[in-house]
Each structure stands twice: as C-alpha cells, then as structure tokens.
Amino acid sequence: MSKEENKKLFIETLGCQMNDTDSQHIIAELKEHKNYSTTRNMEEADLIIINTCSVREKPVQKLFSEIGQFNKKKKDSAKIGVCGCTASHLGDDIMKRAPYVDFVLGARNISKIKDVVDKKGAVEIDIDYDDSTYQFAASGMNMYKTSVNISIGCDKECTYCIVPATRGEEISIPLEMIVEQVQKDVANGAVEVTLLGQNVNSYGRRFSDGREKTSFTKLLQEVSKIDGLERIRFTSPHPLHMDDEFIEEFAKNPKISKCIHMPLQSGSSSILKAMKRGYSKEGFLKRAKKIRDLIPEVRITTDIIVAFPGETQEDFEDTIDVIKQVRFDQIFNFKYSARPNTQALELEDKEIPDEIGSARLTEVIELHKLHQSEHMDSNIGKTVNVLFESLKPNGEVSGFTDNYCQVFVKGSDELLGRFVDVKITGATRTALKGEVIN
Ligand code: SAH
Ligand code: SF4
Ligand code: F3S
C-alpha cells in the first residue's frame, strides 16, 4: 500500500502508564502505516485522539466536555477517535452522546488502530481480543528511559475496580518479545526500562500460545542480562503476589531500582476482605518490613482508597496505623468512586457520606506530608548517584537516584543520560536539590 500524504495527529492521554505506552503504540502505528506525525496544536490536527481512563468517575465526565471542545475548535475535516478504557466500557454509547466522534477503540484493541482510523463509525471494543503477540511499529524515539508492557489485562477482582472490565483477562507477552523490545530501546539510547502490567507479579501464568509458565522473577533476571541497560523499574506489583523469591531478587539484583510500589488500598483487614485484595493488614506489614529490613535505602510508594463502602472510623484508623508504621515515601490517595461493572456497587447502601470521605482524605494527606518531609530532609548532606534525564528551561537538570528520588542540579545537557554523584544541599517534600561532585 502506498503511503498517503503527511497528516497531523493530536493525541491526549489520560490515566495510567499503560495508557501512555498504548498512546506510544498508536503514534508509532499511525506513523508507520498512515504517515501521521504528531502535533501539539489541536487546531491544526487532521486526527484527534483521546486515550481515556475509567478508573474514577471524574475523568469520564471530563471526557465529554473535552471532546465537545475539540469538536468546536478542530479543522472541519479533522476526525475524532476515542480510545482506551472508557472506550471499552461505554462503546457505542460514546457516539450516541457525541455523534461527531468518528471511531471508538477499546483498551485491548489498540493494535487495530490502523484499520479503524479511516472507518467512520467503527467501534472495536472486544474484551477478549488478544494482542499480546502483536508486534507494534517501532516508536523510533531516543530516550534515556523507556516503558515496555509485559502483560495485557488483569485477572484480579478487586471489588472497586473497573480495569478487569475494560482490559479483560490477563495474558502475558512472550518473554523473548519483551527482551527484544528492551534490547531495541537500549540500542536507541535507553538506559532505564519500566516493565508495565496491572499486576506484574503474576507475569508468566498464561500465554496465548499455551507455552510453559514462567515467573516475574525469571523475567527480571532475563531483562537484567541486557548489556547497556542500567536500571529496571516495574509497576504495579501486587502485595499478595510479592513472594520471597521476588523480594530477594528485588533486594539483590543491582540493576533493579530500589523503589517499590506496594498498593495498600486499605489498612483494615475487613475492608481488604471486602475489596478482595487477598492480604490482611498484618500480611502487608510483614512484607513491607521484610523489604525495609533487606534494603534499608528502599523507597516504598502506595495507593490508598478512603471511604470504601462500609469503612468505619476504626477501619480508617487501621489505614492510618499502617501509614504510621510503613512511613510511605509517596502516597497516591483516592476517595472511593463507585464504578460500573464492579462488585462494590452492591454495597451502595453502605456508601460513606462525601464529607467524611473528604475529611479522611485530608487526614491521610496531612500525615503523609510529615513523613515525606522527614524522608526528604534526611538526605541533606548525603552524596547520591543520579541518572540525569532532562534539561529544564531554567538551566536546571533533573534526574533520579537509584531509589527514585528526583534531584535537581544546575548544569548542562552534558549530564543527560549519565550517572553522576551529587551532594544534596536542600530538599522540598517532593524533590532534592544538589551540586554535582566533579
Ligand atoms: N493495577 C494497578 C492499578 C490500578 S488503578 C494496581 O492494582 O495497583 C490505580 C489505582 O486507582 C488503584 O491502585 C486504586 O488505588 C485506585 N482505584 C481503582 N479503582 C478505584 C475506585 N473505584 N475508586 C477510587 N480509586 C480507585
Ligand atoms: Fe484493578 Fe485490582 Fe487489577 Fe489493580 S489488581 S487493576 S486494582 S483489579
Ligand atoms: Fe485508567 Fe484504564 Fe489505566 S481505567 S488507570 S487507563 S487501566
């Protein structure tokens, strides 16, 4: 097929890191097969794509107001496509509410982008579609860090979560495809990779070709053999599936960044049961302690949902207690948001009044701020090793330590892509400031 004239794509990405990689795949596929290049100016675009998130209600509301705006300001001939998780769960309802939308492409169907892009009215949202072995076009981007999907879907049934309904069952991407992708990115200049999945620890349990099972630990070992790759990160692990073999690999493998996301969700064993998380307060604390004991410099981040239906003051205090014991380095806090296609909808009569939810959220945020300040201040005076990755317009260069703390120094683009020792001279709650040691 001959290539068409160059066209402009404007893409907006909401949601998680998996949506970011999906957007990268969309861009690469449209560049390779349809001769699109990206633009940041929506008004000059020939194609406008919004890659959506459904995990909470707010972004879904935002979607309709946003595409309405796009429709008003876009070029007359420009098409609008809605992709991602909201596309999966609303399907053709999107076109009923917004008839000017040209196509709808669900999260698990991204590999069909080149086919739907010219099909007015296409709705591809098959939840059983398997693109785990699809070879996406190369992104061709030279970056110090890259992200690679290791699985599609999610097999957990956390009762609050819409993701299994938008991304379908979990299928692992073949190990050799992942290794090959990382090798290519490293050849293009990447020194850091983030391995992505909704539950990375269950990697290797099901492949679409029915091959033998493997494990996330094995994948980490294989990826870490890649020459030139210096740092490995991953998200999200699931506290239930962080077995001893994994924790030991995490601790001893020098290429693995010593920052781990341990999504707690709630500190109350009874709420965790109602959420079907599969671990108790004590089980979580035991794993967090094991990690801190093995790796004193580790940074632990988490996700917390307050005001899950039926959450009593006592349950909430258990969450506060876990925060006090683990002293997380970063907390992503959310107020429970009732979502379609989730089991927690049945608990509607136990929903917590919004004012109580907001007060609990504030309490978590305030407590966490104290811990953050203490953690960050404790770095002042220390020497840390930083991989620099971006030059700011104000002449500062930013990068991350091995345990993924952001550091700013005065410097030039000569620092980019290098690991450099830095003496820490100051700290805010979210980043460190320092001076390069020559
Ligand atoms: N698979 C990942 C990410 C899931 S979505 C994981 O398990 O960690 C990211 C976060 O959104 C979740 O960890 C959870 O804290 C939050 N979340 C999911 N559904 C939610 C809901 N209905 N209301 C509020 N927060 C929610
Ligand atoms: Fe949602 Fe749970 Fe799967 Fe994470 S592990 S995506 S919270 S169902
Ligand atoms: Fe959102 Fe879908 Fe990711 S619902 S958080 S974009 S998996």
JSON list of C-alpha atoms in Angstrom, two decimals, residues 20-111:
[
{"chain": "A", "resi": 20, "resn": "ASP", "atom": "CA", "xyz": [0.95, 6.10, 27.98]},
{"chain": "A", "resi": 21, "resn": "THR", "atom": "CA", "xyz": [2.51, 3.10, 26.26]},
{"chain": "A", "resi": 22, "resn": "ASP", "atom": "CA", "xyz": [-0.73, 2.44, 24.39]},
{"chain": "A", "resi": 23, "resn": "SER", "atom": "CA", "xyz": [-0.55, 6.02, 23.11]},
{"chain": "A", "resi": 24, "resn": "GLN", "atom": "CA", "xyz": [3.08, 5.49, 22.06]},
{"chain": "A", "resi": 25, "resn": "HIS", "atom": "CA", "xyz": [1.91, 2.43, 20.13]},
{"chain": "A", "resi": 26, "resn": "ILE", "atom": "CA", "xyz": [-0.91, 4.39, 18.49]},
{"chain": "A", "resi": 27, "resn": "ILE", "atom": "CA", "xyz": [1.54, 7.09, 17.40]},
{"chain": "A", "resi": 28, "resn": "ALA", "atom": "CA", "xyz": [4.03, 4.54, 16.05]},
{"chain": "A", "resi": 29, "resn": "GLU", "atom": "CA", "xyz": [1.39, 2.54, 14.17]},
{"chain": "A", "resi": 30, "resn": "LEU", "atom": "CA", "xyz": [-0.14, 5.63, 12.57]},
{"chain": "A", "resi": 31, "resn": "LYS", "atom": "CA", "xyz": [3.28, 6.94, 11.62]},
{"chain": "A", "resi": 32, "resn": "GLU", "atom": "CA", "xyz": [4.36, 3.65, 10.06]},
{"chain": "A", "resi": 33, "resn": "HIS", "atom": "CA", "xyz": [1.15, 2.72, 8.27]},
{"chain": "A", "resi": 34, "resn": "LYS", "atom": "CA", "xyz": [-0.71, 6.00, 7.71]},
{"chain": "A", "resi": 35, "resn": "ASN", "atom": "CA", "xyz": [2.02, 8.63, 7.53]},
{"chain": "A", "resi": 36, "resn": "TYR", "atom": "CA", "xyz": [0.87, 10.64, 10.53]},
{"chain": "A", "resi": 37, "resn": "SER", "atom": "CA", "xyz": [3.20, 12.78, 12.60]},
{"chain": "A", "resi": 38, "resn": "THR", "atom": "CA", "xyz": [2.22, 14.30, 15.94]},
{"chain": "A", "resi": 39, "resn": "THR", "atom": "CA", "xyz": [1.33, 17.89, 16.68]},
{"chain": "A", "resi": 40, "resn": "ARG", "atom": "CA", "xyz": [0.72, 19.67, 19.97]},
{"chain": "A", "resi": 41, "resn": "ASN", "atom": "CA", "xyz": [-1.68, 22.06, 18.32]},
{"chain": "A", "resi": 42, "resn": "MET", "atom": "CA", "xyz": [-5.15, 20.52, 18.25]},
{"chain": "A", "resi": 43, "resn": "GLU", "atom": "CA", "xyz": [-6.43, 23.14, 15.81]},
{"chain": "A", "resi": 44, "resn": "GLU", "atom": "CA", "xyz": [-4.06, 22.04, 13.02]},
{"chain": "A", "resi": 45, "resn": "ALA", "atom": "CA", "xyz": [-4.67, 18.30, 13.53]},
{"chain": "A", "resi": 46, "resn": "ASP", "atom": "CA", "xyz": [-6.26, 16.01, 10.94]},
{"chain": "A", "resi": 47, "resn": "LEU", "atom": "CA", "xyz": [-6.91, 13.41, 13.60]},
{"chain": "A", "resi": 48, "resn": "ILE", "atom": "CA", "xyz": [-7.65, 13.98, 17.29]},
{"chain": "A", "resi": 49, "resn": "ILE", "atom": "CA", "xyz": [-7.39, 11.03, 19.63]},
{"chain": "A", "resi": 50, "resn": "ILE", "atom": "CA", "xyz": [-8.21, 10.97, 23.29]},
{"chain": "A", "resi": 51, "resn": "ASN", "atom": "CA", "xyz": [-6.92, 7.91, 25.14]},
{"chain": "A", "resi": 52, "resn": "THR", "atom": "CA", "xyz": [-9.22, 7.64, 28.11]},
{"chain": "A", "resi": 53, "resn": "CYS", "atom": "CA", "xyz": [-9.28, 6.36, 31.69]},
{"chain": "A", "resi": 54, "resn": "SER", "atom": "CA", "xyz": [-12.30, 4.96, 33.52]},
{"chain": "A", "resi": 55, "resn": "VAL", "atom": "CA", "xyz": [-10.88, 4.20, 36.91]},
{"chain": "A", "resi": 56, "resn": "ARG", "atom": "CA", "xyz": [-12.74, 7.02, 38.65]},
{"chain": "A", "resi": 57, "resn": "GLU", "atom": "CA", "xyz": [-15.85, 8.90, 37.62]},
{"chain": "A", "resi": 58, "resn": "LYS", "atom": "CA", "xyz": [-14.34, 12.37, 37.23]},
{"chain": "A", "resi": 59, "resn": "PRO", "atom": "CA", "xyz": [-12.13, 11.70, 34.18]},
{"chain": "A", "resi": 60, "resn": "VAL", "atom": "CA", "xyz": [-15.12, 10.15, 32.40]},
{"chain": "A", "resi": 61, "resn": "GLN", "atom": "CA", "xyz": [-17.17, 13.32, 32.91]},
{"chain": "A", "resi": 62, "resn": "LYS", "atom": "CA", "xyz": [-14.19, 15.33, 31.72]},
{"chain": "A", "resi": 63, "resn": "LEU", "atom": "CA", "xyz": [-14.03, 13.30, 28.53]},
{"chain": "A", "resi": 64, "resn": "PHE", "atom": "CA", "xyz": [-17.37, 14.52, 27.19]},
{"chain": "A", "resi": 65, "resn": "SER", "atom": "CA", "xyz": [-16.74, 18.16, 27.96]},
{"chain": "A", "resi": 66, "resn": "GLU", "atom": "CA", "xyz": [-13.32, 17.87, 26.37]},
{"chain": "A", "resi": 67, "resn": "ILE", "atom": "CA", "xyz": [-14.33, 16.20, 23.12]},
{"chain": "A", "resi": 68, "resn": "GLY", "atom": "CA", "xyz": [-17.12, 18.79, 22.86]},
{"chain": "A", "resi": 69, "resn": "GLN", "atom": "CA", "xyz": [-14.45, 21.50, 22.99]},
{"chain": "A", "resi": 70, "resn": "PHE", "atom": "CA", "xyz": [-12.30, 19.66, 20.44]},
{"chain": "A", "resi": 71, "resn": "ASN", "atom": "CA", "xyz": [-15.27, 19.39, 18.12]},
{"chain": "A", "resi": 72, "resn": "LYS", "atom": "CA", "xyz": [-15.86, 23.15, 18.26]},
{"chain": "A", "resi": 73, "resn": "LYS", "atom": "CA", "xyz": [-12.25, 24.15, 17.61]},
{"chain": "A", "resi": 74, "resn": "LYS", "atom": "CA", "xyz": [-10.97, 21.45, 15.25]},
{"chain": "A", "resi": 75, "resn": "LYS", "atom": "CA", "xyz": [-10.49, 21.78, 11.48]},
{"chain": "A", "resi": 76, "resn": "ASP", "atom": "CA", "xyz": [-13.72, 20.87, 9.66]},
{"chain": "A", "resi": 77, "resn": "SER", "atom": "CA", "xyz": [-12.15, 17.81, 8.06]},
{"chain": "A", "resi": 78, "resn": "ALA", "atom": "CA", "xyz": [-10.50, 16.56, 11.27]},
{"chain": "A", "resi": 79, "resn": "LYS", "atom": "CA", "xyz": [-11.60, 13.23, 12.72]},
{"chain": "A", "resi": 80, "resn": "ILE", "atom": "CA", "xyz": [-12.04, 12.42, 16.42]},
{"chain": "A", "resi": 81, "resn": "GLY", "atom": "CA", "xyz": [-11.28, 8.99, 17.90]},
{"chain": "A", "resi": 82, "resn": "VAL", "atom": "CA", "xyz": [-11.93, 7.87, 21.48]},
{"chain": "A", "resi": 83, "resn": "CYS", "atom": "CA", "xyz": [-9.59, 5.09, 22.64]},
{"chain": "A", "resi": 84, "resn": "GLY", "atom": "CA", "xyz": [-8.74, 3.38, 25.92]},
{"chain": "A", "resi": 85, "resn": "CYS", "atom": "CA", "xyz": [-10.64, 2.22, 28.97]},
{"chain": "A", "resi": 86, "resn": "THR", "atom": "CA", "xyz": [-13.73, 4.45, 28.68]},
{"chain": "A", "resi": 87, "resn": "ALA", "atom": "CA", "xyz": [-13.98, 3.41, 25.04]},
{"chain": "A", "resi": 88, "resn": "SER", "atom": "CA", "xyz": [-14.06, -0.21, 26.28]},
{"chain": "A", "resi": 89, "resn": "HIS", "atom": "CA", "xyz": [-16.79, 0.28, 28.81]},
{"chain": "A", "resi": 90, "resn": "LEU", "atom": "CA", "xyz": [-19.04, 2.82, 27.07]},
{"chain": "A", "resi": 91, "resn": "GLY", "atom": "CA", "xyz": [-18.58, 1.57, 23.50]},
{"chain": "A", "resi": 92, "resn": "ASP", "atom": "CA", "xyz": [-21.11, 2.98, 21.04]},
{"chain": "A", "resi": 93, "resn": "ASP", "atom": "CA", "xyz": [-22.81, 4.98, 23.81]},
{"chain": "A", "resi": 94, "resn": "ILE", "atom": "CA", "xyz": [-19.96, 7.43, 23.22]},
{"chain": "A", "resi": 95, "resn": "MET", "atom": "CA", "xyz": [-21.24, 8.05, 19.69]},
{"chain": "A", "resi": 96, "resn": "LYS", "atom": "CA", "xyz": [-24.80, 8.35, 20.93]},
{"chain": "A", "resi": 97, "resn": "ARG", "atom": "CA", "xyz": [-23.72, 11.09, 23.33]},
{"chain": "A", "resi": 98, "resn": "ALA", "atom": "CA", "xyz": [-21.23, 12.66, 20.93]},
{"chain": "A", "resi": 99, "resn": "PRO", "atom": "CA", "xyz": [-22.27, 11.83, 17.33]},
{"chain": "A", "resi": 100, "resn": "TYR", "atom": "CA", "xyz": [-19.30, 13.70, 15.86]},
{"chain": "A", "resi": 101, "resn": "VAL", "atom": "CA", "xyz": [-16.92, 11.01, 17.19]},
{"chain": "A", "resi": 102, "resn": "ASP", "atom": "CA", "xyz": [-15.57, 9.04, 14.21]},
{"chain": "A", "resi": 103, "resn": "PHE", "atom": "CA", "xyz": [-14.39, 5.84, 15.91]},
{"chain": "A", "resi": 104, "resn": "VAL", "atom": "CA", "xyz": [-14.17, 4.15, 19.29]},
{"chain": "A", "resi": 105, "resn": "LEU", "atom": "CA", "xyz": [-11.28, 1.79, 20.05]},
{"chain": "A", "resi": 106, "resn": "GLY", "atom": "CA", "xyz": [-11.11, -0.13, 23.35]},
{"chain": "A", "resi": 107, "resn": "ALA", "atom": "CA", "xyz": [-8.01, -0.55, 25.51]},
{"chain": "A", "resi": 108, "resn": "ARG", "atom": "CA", "xyz": [-7.29, -4.11, 24.47]},
{"chain": "A", "resi": 109, "resn": "ASN", "atom": "CA", "xyz": [-7.81, -3.39, 20.79]},
{"chain": "A", "resi": 110, "resn": "ILE", "atom": "CA", "xyz": [-5.16, -0.72, 20.23]},
{"chain": "A", "resi": 111, "resn": "SER", "atom": "CA", "xyz": [-3.37, -2.84, 17.60]}
]
